[in-house]
PDB file of C-alpha atoms in Angstrom:
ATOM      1  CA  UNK A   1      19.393  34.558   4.782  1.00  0.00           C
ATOM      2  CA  UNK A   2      18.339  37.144   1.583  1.00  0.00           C
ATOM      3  CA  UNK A   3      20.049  39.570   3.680  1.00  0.00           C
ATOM      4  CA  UNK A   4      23.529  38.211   4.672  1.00  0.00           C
ATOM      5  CA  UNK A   5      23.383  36.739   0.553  1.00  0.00           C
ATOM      6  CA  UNK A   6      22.323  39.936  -0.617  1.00  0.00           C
ATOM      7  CA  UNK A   7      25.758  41.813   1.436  1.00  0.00           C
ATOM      8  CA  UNK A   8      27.645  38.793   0.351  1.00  0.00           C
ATOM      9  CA  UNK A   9      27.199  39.583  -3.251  1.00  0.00           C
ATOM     10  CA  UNK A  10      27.486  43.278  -3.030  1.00  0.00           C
ATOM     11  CA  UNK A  11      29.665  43.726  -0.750  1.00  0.00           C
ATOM     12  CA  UNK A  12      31.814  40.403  -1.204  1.00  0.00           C
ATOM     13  CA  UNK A  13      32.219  39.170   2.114  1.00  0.00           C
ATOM     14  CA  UNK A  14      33.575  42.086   3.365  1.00  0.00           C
ATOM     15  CA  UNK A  15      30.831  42.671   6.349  1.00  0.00           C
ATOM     16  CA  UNK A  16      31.108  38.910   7.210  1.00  0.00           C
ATOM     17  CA  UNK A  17      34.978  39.510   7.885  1.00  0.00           C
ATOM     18  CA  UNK A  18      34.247  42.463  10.252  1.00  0.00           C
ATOM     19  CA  UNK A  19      31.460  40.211  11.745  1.00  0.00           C
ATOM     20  CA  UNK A  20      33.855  37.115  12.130  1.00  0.00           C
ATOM     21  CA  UNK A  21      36.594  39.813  13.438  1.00  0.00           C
ATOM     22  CA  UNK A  22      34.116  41.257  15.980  1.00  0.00           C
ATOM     23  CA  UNK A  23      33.029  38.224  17.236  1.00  0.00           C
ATOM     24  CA  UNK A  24      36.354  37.531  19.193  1.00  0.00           C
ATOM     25  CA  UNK A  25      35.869  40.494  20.851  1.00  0.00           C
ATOM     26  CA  UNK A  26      32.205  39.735  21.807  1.00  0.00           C
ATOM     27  CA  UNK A  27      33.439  36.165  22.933  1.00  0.00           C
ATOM     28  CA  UNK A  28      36.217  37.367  25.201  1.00  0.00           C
ATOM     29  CA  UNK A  29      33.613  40.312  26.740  1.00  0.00           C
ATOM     30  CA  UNK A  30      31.365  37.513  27.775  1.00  0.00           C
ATOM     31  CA  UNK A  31      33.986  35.071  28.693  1.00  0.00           C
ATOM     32  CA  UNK A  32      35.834  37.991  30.608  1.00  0.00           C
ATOM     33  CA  UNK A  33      32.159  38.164  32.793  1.00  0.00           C
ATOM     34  CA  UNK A  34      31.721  34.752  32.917  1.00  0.00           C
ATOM     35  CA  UNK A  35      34.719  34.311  35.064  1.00  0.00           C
ATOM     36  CA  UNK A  36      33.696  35.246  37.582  1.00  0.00           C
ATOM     37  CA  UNK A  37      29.615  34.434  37.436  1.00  0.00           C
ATOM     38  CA  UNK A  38      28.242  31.258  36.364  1.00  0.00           C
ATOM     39  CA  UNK A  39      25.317  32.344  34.020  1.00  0.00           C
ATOM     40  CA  UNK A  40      24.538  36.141  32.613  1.00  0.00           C
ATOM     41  CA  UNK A  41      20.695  37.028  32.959  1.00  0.00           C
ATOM     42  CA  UNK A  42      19.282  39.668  30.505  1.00  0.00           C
ATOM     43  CA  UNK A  43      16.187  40.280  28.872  1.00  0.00           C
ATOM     44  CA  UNK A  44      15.781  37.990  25.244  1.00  0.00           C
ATOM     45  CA  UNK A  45      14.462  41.334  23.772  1.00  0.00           C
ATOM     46  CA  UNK A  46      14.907  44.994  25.086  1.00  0.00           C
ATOM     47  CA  UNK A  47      10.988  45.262  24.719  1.00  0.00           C
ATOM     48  CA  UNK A  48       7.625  43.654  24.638  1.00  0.00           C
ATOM     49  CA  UNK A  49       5.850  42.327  21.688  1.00  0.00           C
ATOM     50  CA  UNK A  50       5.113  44.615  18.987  1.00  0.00           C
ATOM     51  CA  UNK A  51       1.189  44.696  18.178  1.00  0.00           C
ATOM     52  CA  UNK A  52       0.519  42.159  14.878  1.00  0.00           C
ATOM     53  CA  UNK A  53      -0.112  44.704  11.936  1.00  0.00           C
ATOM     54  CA  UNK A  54      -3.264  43.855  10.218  1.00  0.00           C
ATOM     55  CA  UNK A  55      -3.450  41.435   7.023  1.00  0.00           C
ATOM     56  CA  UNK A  56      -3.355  44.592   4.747  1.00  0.00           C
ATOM     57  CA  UNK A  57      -0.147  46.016   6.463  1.00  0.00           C
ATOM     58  CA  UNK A  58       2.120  43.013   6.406  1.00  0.00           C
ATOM     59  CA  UNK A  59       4.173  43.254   3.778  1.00  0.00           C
ATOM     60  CA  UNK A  60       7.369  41.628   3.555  1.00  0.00           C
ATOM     61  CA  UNK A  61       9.682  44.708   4.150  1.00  0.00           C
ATOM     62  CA  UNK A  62       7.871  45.969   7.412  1.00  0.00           C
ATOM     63  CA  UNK A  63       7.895  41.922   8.147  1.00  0.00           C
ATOM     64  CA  UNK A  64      11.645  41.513   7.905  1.00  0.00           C
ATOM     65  CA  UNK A  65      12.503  45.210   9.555  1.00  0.00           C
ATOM     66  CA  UNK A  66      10.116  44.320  12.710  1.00  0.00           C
ATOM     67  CA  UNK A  67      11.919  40.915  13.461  1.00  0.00           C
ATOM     68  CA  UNK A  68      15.240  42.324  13.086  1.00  0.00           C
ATOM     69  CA  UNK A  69      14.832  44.227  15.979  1.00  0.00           C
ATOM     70  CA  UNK A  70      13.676  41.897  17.944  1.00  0.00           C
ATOM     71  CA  UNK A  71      16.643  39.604  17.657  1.00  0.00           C
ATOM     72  CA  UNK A  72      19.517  42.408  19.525  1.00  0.00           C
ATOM     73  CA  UNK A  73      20.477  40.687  22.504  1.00  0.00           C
ATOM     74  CA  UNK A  74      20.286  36.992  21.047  1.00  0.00           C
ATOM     75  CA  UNK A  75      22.263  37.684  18.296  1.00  0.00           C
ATOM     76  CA  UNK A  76      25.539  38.138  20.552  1.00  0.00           C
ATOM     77  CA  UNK A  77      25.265  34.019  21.704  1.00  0.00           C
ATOM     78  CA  UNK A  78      24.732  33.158  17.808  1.00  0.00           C
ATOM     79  CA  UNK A  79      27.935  34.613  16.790  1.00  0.00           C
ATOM     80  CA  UNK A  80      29.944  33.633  20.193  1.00  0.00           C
ATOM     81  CA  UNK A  81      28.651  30.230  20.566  1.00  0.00           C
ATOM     82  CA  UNK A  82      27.899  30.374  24.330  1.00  0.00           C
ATOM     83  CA  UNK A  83      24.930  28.275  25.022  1.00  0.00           C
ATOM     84  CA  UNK A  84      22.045  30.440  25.658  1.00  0.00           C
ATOM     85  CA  UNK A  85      18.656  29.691  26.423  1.00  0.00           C
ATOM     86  CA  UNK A  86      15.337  32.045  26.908  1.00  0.00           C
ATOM     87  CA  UNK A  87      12.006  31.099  28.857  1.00  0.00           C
ATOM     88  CA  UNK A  88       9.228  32.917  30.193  1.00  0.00           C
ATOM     89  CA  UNK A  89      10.494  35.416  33.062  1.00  0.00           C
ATOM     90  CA  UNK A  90       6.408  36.485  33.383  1.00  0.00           C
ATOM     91  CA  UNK A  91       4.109  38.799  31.827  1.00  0.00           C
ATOM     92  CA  UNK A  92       3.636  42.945  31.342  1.00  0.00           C
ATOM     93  CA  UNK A  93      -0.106  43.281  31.015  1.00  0.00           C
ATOM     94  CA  UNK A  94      -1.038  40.070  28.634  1.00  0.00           C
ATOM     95  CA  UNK A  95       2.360  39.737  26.634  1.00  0.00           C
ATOM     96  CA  UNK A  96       5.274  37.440  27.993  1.00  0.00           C
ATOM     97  CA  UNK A  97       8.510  38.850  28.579  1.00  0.00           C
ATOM     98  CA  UNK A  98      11.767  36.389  27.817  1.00  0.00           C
ATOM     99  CA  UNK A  99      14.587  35.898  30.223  1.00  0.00           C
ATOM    100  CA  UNK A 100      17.616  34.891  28.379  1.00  0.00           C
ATOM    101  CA  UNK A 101      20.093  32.582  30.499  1.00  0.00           C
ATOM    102  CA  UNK A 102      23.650  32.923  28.970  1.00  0.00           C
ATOM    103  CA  UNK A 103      26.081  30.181  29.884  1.00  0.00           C
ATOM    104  CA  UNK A 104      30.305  29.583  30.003  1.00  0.00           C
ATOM    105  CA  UNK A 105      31.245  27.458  26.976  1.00  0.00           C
ATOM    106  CA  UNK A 106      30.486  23.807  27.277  1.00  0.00           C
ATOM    107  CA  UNK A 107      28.544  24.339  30.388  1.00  0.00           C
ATOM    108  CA  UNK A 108      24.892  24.019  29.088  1.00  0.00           C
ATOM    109  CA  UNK A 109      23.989  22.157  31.886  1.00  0.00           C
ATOM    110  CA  UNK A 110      24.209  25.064  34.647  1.00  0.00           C
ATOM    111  CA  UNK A 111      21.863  26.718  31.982  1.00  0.00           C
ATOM    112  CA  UNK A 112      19.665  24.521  32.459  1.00  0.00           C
ATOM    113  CA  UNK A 113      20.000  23.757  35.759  1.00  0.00           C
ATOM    114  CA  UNK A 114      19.457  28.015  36.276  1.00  0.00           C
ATOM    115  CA  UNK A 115      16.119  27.754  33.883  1.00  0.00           C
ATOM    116  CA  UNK A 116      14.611  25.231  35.294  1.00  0.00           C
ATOM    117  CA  UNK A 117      15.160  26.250  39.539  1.00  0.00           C
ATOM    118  CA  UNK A 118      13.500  29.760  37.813  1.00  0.00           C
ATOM    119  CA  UNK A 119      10.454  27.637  36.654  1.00  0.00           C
ATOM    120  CA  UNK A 120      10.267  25.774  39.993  1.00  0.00           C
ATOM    121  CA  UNK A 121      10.340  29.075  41.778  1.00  0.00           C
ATOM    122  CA  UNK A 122       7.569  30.613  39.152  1.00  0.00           C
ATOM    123  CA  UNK A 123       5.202  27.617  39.621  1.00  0.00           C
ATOM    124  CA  UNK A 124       5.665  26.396  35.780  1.00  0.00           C
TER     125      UNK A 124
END
């Protein structure tokens, strides 16, 4: 939120236009690949967890730069509005990895209908 008020006021809305003009595009790529399957699979994040710094380290700026990163592939759904939905796809060493489920508009059942036949199959 600081961040999209802080481009807001300096740039005056001019990112959010591009954003809002991009986002078409990014709908119709999905909806273009959801023709002809009925849920996209991808990883939630592109890697695994990062390592917590330690107390002393965490300041707000290495904080907010970390979790950006970490939010590339569900950022897509949050501007397009397809229902999307990430659960545990199983483990590298001790840290989870996410499986993101993305779903045709108004068809958040077969998302969940996916997610859950993946947890039967998994044993969860």
């Amino acid at each position: 939120m600081l961040r999209g008020a802080y481009l807001n006021e300096t740039y005056h809305g001019q990112y959010y236009g591009r954003c809002q003009n991009l986002g078409r595009l990014l709908r119709q790529a999905y909806d273009d690949v959801l023709k002809d399957h009925d849920v996209l699979i991808m990883p939630t994040n592109p890697f695994v967890a990062h390592k917590l710094p330690k107390e002393d380290e965490m300041t707000f700026e290495a904080n907010a730069n970390q979790s950006q990163g970490m939010m590339q592939n569900t950022m897509g759904t949050d501007v397009t509005g397809h229902p999307a939905l990430s659960i545990n796809a199983g483990w590298v060493g001790k840290l989870p990895v996410g499986m993101m489920i993305v779903g045709k508009h108004w068809d958040e059942t077969t998302v969940l209908k996916v997610a859950r036949a993946h947890e039967n199959i998994m044993g969860n």
